[in-house]
Every structure is written in C-alpha cells, then in structure tokens.
PDB file of C-alpha atoms in Angstrom:
ATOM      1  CA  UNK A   1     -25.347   7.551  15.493  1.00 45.00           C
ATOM      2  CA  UNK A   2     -22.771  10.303  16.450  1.00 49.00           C
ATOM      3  CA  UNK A   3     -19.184   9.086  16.385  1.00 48.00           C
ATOM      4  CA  UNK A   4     -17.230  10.349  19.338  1.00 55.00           C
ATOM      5  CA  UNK A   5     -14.198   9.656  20.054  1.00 53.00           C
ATOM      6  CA  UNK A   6     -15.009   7.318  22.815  1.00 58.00           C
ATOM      7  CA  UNK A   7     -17.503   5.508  21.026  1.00 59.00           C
ATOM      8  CA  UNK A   8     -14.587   5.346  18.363  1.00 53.00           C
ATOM      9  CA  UNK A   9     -12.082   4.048  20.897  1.00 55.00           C
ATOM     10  CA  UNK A  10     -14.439   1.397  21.743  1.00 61.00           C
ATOM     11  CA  UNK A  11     -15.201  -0.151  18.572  1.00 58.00           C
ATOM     12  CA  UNK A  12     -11.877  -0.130  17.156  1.00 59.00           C
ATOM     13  CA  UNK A  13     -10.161  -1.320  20.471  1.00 58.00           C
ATOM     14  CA  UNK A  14      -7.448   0.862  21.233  1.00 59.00           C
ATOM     15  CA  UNK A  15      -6.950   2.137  17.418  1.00 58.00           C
ATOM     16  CA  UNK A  16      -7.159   6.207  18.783  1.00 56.00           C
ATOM     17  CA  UNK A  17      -4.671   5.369  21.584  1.00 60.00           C
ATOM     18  CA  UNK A  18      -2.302   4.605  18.873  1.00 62.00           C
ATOM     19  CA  UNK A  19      -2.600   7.217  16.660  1.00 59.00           C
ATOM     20  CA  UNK A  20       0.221  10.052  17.821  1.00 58.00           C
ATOM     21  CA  UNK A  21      -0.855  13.812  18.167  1.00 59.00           C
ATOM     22  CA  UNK A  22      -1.540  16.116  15.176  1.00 58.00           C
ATOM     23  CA  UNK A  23       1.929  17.776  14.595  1.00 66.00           C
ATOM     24  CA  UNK A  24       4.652  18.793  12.611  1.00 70.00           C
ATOM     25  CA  UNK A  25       6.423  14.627  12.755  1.00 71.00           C
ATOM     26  CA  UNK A  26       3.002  13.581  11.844  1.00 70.00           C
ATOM     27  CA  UNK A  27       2.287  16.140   8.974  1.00 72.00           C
ATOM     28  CA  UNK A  28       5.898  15.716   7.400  1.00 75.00           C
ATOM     29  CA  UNK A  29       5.071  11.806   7.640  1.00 71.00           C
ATOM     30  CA  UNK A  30       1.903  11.962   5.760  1.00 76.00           C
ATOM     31  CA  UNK A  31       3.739  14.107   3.029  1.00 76.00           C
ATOM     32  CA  UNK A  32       6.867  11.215   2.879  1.00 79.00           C
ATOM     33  CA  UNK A  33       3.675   8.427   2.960  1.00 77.00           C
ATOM     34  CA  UNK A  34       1.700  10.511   0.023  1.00 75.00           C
ATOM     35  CA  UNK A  35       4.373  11.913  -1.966  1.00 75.00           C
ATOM     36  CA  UNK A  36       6.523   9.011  -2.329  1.00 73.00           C
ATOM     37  CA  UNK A  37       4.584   7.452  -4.868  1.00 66.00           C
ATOM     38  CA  UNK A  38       5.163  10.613  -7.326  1.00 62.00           C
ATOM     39  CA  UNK A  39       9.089   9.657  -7.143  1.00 59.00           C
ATOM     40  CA  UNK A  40       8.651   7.052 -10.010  1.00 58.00           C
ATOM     41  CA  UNK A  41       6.131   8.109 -13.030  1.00 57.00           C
ATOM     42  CA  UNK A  42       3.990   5.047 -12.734  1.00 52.00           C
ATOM     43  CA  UNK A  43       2.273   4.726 -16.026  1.00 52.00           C
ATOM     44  CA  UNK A  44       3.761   5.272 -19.675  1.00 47.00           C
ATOM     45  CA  UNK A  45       2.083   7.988 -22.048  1.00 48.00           C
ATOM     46  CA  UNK A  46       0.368   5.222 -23.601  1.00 49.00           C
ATOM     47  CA  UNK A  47      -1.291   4.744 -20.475  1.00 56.00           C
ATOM     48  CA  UNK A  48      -5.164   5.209 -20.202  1.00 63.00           C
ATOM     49  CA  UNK A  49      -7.881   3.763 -17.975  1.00 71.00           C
ATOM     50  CA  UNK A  50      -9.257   1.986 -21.525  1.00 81.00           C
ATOM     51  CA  UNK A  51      -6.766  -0.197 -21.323  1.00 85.00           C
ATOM     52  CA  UNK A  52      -7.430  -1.426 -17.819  1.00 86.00           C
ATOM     53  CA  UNK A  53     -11.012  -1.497 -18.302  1.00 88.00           C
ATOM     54  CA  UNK A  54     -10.841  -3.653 -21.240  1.00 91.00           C
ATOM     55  CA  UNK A  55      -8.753  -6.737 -19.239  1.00 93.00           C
ATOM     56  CA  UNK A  56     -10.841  -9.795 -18.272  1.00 96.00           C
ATOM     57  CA  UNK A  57     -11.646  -9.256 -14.056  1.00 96.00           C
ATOM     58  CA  UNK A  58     -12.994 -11.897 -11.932  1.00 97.00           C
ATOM     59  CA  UNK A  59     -16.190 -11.119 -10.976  1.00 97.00           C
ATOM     60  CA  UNK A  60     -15.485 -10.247  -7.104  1.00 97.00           C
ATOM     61  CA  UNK A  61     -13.608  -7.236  -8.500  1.00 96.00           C
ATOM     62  CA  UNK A  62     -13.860  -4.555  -6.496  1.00 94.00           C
ATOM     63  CA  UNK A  63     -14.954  -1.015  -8.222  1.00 92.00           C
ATOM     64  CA  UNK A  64     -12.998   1.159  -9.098  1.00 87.00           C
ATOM     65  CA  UNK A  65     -14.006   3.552  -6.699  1.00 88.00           C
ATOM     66  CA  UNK A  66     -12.529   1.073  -4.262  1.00 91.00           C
ATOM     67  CA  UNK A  67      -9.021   1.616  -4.651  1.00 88.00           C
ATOM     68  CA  UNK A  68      -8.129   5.064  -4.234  1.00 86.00           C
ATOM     69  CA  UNK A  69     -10.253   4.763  -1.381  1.00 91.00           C
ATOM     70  CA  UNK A  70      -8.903   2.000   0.361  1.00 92.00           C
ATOM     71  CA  UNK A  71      -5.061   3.117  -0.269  1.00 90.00           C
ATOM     72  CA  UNK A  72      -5.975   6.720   0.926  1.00 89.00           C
ATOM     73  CA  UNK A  73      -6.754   4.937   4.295  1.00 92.00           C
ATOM     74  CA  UNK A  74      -3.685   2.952   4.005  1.00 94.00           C
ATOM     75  CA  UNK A  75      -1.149   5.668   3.663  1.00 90.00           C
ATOM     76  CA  UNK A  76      -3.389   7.573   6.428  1.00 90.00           C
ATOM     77  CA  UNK A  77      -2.659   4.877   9.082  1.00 93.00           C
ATOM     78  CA  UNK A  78       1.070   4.176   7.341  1.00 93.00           C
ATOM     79  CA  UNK A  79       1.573   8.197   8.372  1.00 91.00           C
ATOM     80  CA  UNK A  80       0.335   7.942  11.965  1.00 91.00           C
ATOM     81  CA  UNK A  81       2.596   4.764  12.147  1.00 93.00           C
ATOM     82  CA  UNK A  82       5.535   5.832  11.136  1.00 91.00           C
ATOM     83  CA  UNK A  83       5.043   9.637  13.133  1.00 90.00           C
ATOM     84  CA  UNK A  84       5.482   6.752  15.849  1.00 92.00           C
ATOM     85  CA  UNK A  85       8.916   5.214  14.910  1.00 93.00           C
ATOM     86  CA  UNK A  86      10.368   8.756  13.641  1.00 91.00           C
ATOM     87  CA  UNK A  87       9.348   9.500  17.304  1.00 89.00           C
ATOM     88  CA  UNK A  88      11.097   6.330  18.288  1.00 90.00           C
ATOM     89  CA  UNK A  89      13.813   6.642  16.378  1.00 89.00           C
ATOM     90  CA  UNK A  90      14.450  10.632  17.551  1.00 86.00           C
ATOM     91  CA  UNK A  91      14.579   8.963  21.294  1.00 87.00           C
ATOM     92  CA  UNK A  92      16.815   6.175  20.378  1.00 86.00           C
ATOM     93  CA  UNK A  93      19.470   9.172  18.799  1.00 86.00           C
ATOM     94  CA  UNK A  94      18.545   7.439  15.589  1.00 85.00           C
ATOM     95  CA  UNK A  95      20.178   3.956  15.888  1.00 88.00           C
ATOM     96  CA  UNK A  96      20.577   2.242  12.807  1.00 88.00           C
ATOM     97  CA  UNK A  97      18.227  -0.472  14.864  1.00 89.00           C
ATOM     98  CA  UNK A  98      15.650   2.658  15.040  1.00 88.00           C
ATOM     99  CA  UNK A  99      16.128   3.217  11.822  1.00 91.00           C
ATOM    100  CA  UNK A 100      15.419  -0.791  10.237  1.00 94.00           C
ATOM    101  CA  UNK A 101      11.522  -0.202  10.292  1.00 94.00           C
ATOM    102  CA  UNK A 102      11.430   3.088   8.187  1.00 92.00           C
ATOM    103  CA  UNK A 103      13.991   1.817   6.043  1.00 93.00           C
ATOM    104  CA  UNK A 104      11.844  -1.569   5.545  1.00 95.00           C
ATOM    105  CA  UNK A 105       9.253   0.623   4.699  1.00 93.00           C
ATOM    106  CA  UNK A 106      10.816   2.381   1.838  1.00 91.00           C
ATOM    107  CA  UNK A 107      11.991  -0.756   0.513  1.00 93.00           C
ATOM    108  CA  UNK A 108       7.819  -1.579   0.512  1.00 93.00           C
ATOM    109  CA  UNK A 109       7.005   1.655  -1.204  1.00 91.00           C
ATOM    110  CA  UNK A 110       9.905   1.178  -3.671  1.00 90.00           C
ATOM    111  CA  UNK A 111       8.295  -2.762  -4.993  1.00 92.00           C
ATOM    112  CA  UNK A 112       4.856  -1.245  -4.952  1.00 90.00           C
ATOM    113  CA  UNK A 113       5.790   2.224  -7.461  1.00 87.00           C
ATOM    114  CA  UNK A 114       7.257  -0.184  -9.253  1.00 89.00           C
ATOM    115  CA  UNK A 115       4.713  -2.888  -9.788  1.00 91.00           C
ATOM    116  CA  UNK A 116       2.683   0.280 -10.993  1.00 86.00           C
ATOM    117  CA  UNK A 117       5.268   1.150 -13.700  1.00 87.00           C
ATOM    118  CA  UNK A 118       5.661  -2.868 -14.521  1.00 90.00           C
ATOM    119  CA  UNK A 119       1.493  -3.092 -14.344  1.00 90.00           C
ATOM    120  CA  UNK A 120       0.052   0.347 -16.177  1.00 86.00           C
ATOM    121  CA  UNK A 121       2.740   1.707 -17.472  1.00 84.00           C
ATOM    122  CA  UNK A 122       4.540  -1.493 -19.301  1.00 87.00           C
ATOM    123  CA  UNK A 123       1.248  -3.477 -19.337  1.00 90.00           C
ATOM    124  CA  UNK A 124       3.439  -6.563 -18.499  1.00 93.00           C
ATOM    125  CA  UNK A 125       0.395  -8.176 -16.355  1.00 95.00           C
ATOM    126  CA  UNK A 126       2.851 -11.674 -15.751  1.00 96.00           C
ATOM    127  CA  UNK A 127       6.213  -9.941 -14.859  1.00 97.00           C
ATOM    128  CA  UNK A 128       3.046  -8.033 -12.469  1.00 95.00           C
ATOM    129  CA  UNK A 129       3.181 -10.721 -10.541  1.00 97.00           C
ATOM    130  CA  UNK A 130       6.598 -11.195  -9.855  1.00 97.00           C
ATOM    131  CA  UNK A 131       6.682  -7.674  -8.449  1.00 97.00           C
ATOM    132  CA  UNK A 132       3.860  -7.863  -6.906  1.00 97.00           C
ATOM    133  CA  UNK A 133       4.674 -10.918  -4.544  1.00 97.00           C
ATOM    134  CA  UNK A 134       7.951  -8.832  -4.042  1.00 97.00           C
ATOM    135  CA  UNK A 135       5.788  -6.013  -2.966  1.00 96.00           C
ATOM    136  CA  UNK A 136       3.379  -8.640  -0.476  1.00 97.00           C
ATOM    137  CA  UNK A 137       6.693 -10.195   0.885  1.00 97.00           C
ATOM    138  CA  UNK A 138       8.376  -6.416   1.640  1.00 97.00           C
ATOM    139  CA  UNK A 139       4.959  -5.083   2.902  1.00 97.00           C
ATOM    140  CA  UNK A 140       5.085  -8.299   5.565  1.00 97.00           C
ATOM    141  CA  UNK A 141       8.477  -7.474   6.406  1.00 97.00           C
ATOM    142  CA  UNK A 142       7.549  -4.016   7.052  1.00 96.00           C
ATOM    143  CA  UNK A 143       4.811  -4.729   9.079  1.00 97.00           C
ATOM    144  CA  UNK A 144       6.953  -7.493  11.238  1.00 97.00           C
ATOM    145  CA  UNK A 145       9.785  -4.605  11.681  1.00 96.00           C
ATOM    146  CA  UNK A 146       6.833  -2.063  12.681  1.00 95.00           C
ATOM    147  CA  UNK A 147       5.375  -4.345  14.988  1.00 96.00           C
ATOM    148  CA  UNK A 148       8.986  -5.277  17.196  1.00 95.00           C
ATOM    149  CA  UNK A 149       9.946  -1.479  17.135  1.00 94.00           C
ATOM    150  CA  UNK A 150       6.355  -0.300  18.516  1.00 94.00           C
ATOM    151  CA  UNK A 151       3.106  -2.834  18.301  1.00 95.00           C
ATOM    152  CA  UNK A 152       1.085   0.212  17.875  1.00 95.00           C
ATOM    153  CA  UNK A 153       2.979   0.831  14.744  1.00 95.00           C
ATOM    154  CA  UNK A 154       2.334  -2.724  13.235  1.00 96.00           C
ATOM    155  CA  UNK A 155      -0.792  -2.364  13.853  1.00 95.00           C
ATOM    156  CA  UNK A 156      -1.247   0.389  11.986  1.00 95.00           C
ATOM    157  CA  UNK A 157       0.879  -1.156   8.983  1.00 96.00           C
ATOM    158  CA  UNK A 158      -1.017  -4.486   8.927  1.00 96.00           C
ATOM    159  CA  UNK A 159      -3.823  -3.464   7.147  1.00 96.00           C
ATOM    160  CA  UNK A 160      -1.822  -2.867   3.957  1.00 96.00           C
ATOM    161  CA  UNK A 161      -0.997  -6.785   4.499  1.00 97.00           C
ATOM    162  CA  UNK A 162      -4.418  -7.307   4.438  1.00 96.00           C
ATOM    163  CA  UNK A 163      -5.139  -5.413   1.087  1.00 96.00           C
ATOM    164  CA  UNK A 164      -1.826  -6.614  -0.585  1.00 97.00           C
ATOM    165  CA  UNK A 165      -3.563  -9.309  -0.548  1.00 97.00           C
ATOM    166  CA  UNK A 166      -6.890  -9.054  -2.049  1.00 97.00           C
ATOM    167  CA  UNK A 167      -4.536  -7.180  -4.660  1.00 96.00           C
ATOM    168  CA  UNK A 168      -1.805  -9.739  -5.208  1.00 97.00           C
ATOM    169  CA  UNK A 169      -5.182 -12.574  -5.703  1.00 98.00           C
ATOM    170  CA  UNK A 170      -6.442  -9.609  -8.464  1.00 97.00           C
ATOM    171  CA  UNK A 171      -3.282  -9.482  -9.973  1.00 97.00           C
ATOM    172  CA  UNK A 172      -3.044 -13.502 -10.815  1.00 97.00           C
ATOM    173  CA  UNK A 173      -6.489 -13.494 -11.558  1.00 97.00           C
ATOM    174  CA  UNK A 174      -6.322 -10.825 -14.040  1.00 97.00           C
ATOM    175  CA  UNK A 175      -3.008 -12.275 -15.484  1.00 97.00           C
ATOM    176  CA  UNK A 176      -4.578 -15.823 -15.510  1.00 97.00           C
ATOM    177  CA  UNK A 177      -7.710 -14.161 -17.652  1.00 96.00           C
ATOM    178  CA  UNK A 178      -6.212 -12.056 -20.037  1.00 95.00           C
ATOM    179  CA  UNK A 179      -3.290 -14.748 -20.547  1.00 89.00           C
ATOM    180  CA  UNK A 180      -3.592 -14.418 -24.245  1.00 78.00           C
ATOM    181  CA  UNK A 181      -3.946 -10.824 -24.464  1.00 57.00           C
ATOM    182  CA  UNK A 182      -0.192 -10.195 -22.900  1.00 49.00           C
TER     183      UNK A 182
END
C-alpha cells in the first residue's frame, strides 16, 4: 500500500494538519530537540553497553533496537511541536506566557540528560528512579503547557508521556531485579 499524504491524514486523524511547514523555525527546532542531549556527557568513561546488558530485564523488555528508534520519533514530533509555539511565541512578541511551554520543555530535557548521567554513567539504578519520576512528572507538565498554548502542540508532545512510561515501569523493574547488584 502506497502512503500518501491523504491516506496518511486519514489514519492518523489530523496528525499532518499539525505538523508546521518545512523551514528554517522548524530546522533550528529539530537541531535545539537533537542537540540538547549532547549538553550533558551522559555516560562516564567506564561506561559500556556490557554493563547494561548484564542487568536482570523483565522479560517484556523491549530490544535494544527499540530505543533509539522510538526517541528518534519522539524528538521528531517534539521539533514539529515546538516549530509551533516558537511560531506562537514570535506572534505573541514573546510573552513570558508564550514563553512557559518551551521553557517547561527544557526543564523536561534537563531531568531526562540527567537520569542518563545518574543511570549509565553513575550506574546508580535506585537514585534512577528518583530522576526518572522527576523526568515523567516534567514531561507531563510539558505536555499540559503544550497542549493550553496550541492542542496541536500537545499532541505532538504526548507521545513522550506515553513512552516515559513504559521507561519509568523499565526503570523500577530493572532496579527491583538487580537490587543486589547496586
């Protein structure tokens, strides 16, 4: 089956009407979304994907493959969203109302570099947690400011709710398994 953009719009109900036109707001978003998570060196040099693939995992696990992935498509729709509320914010002469989403967002980005330090880099799998549900509970703040300054926006954020949470229910699990170990 060919995927056209109207076959597109009609399975994902609306999703393409929310996504803002290639250009240069959307491009400079994308390189704030991507590049954002170089700011902090996430893992120690000790880090290796050994030590990772020797924790205990549930067995609904997803593979590895899975993450980059999924967060790939994440920070794709987190670029078109927040191309909307730069937009937003431009037309509002950037209000410090305007500017309450983006900044929620940064506070997001800022608990989830860190749970990667805390995680890989430090190995400290129960302090994990701790920063992780600080990442879940700034990631649903983020989407609820997205959401009131454009819908279309939220929408766009929400799925990172979604993940955060198959995460966050990783994160104990693997904590809860490897209790000994750390």
């Amino acid at each position: 089956m060919k995927l056209t953009l109207p076959a597109f719009e009609s399975a994902f109900s609306g999703l393409a009407a929310a996504l803002p036109p290639a250009d240069a707001t959307l491009a400079g978003c994308a390189a704030v979304v991507f590049g954002s998570g170089r700011l902090i060196p996430s893992y120690s040099e000790s880090y290796g994907p050994e030590w990772y693939g020797s924790l205990k995992k549930p067995a609904w696990t997803p593979p590895n493959l899975a993450f980059p992935l999924v967060w790939t498509s994440l920070k794709l729709l987190q670029s078109a969203g927040m191309a909307r509320l730069v937009a937003a914010a431009a037309a509002a002469s950037y209000s410090p109302a305007s500017l309450l989403p983006l900044g929620a967002w940064a506070v997001h980005t800022a608990f989830g570099n860190w749970w990667n330090v805390v995680h890989f880099g430090r190995r400290d799998l129960r302090k994990s947690v701790r920063v992780m549900a600080g990442a879940w509970l700034s990631a649903a703040g983020t989407a609820a400011a997205w959401w009131a300054a454009d819908p279309a926006a939220g929408k766009l954020f929400a799925p990172t709710c979604v993940w955060l949470t198959v995460a966050a229910a990783l994160n104990v699990s693997i904590t809860r398994l490897n209790a000994k170990e750390d």
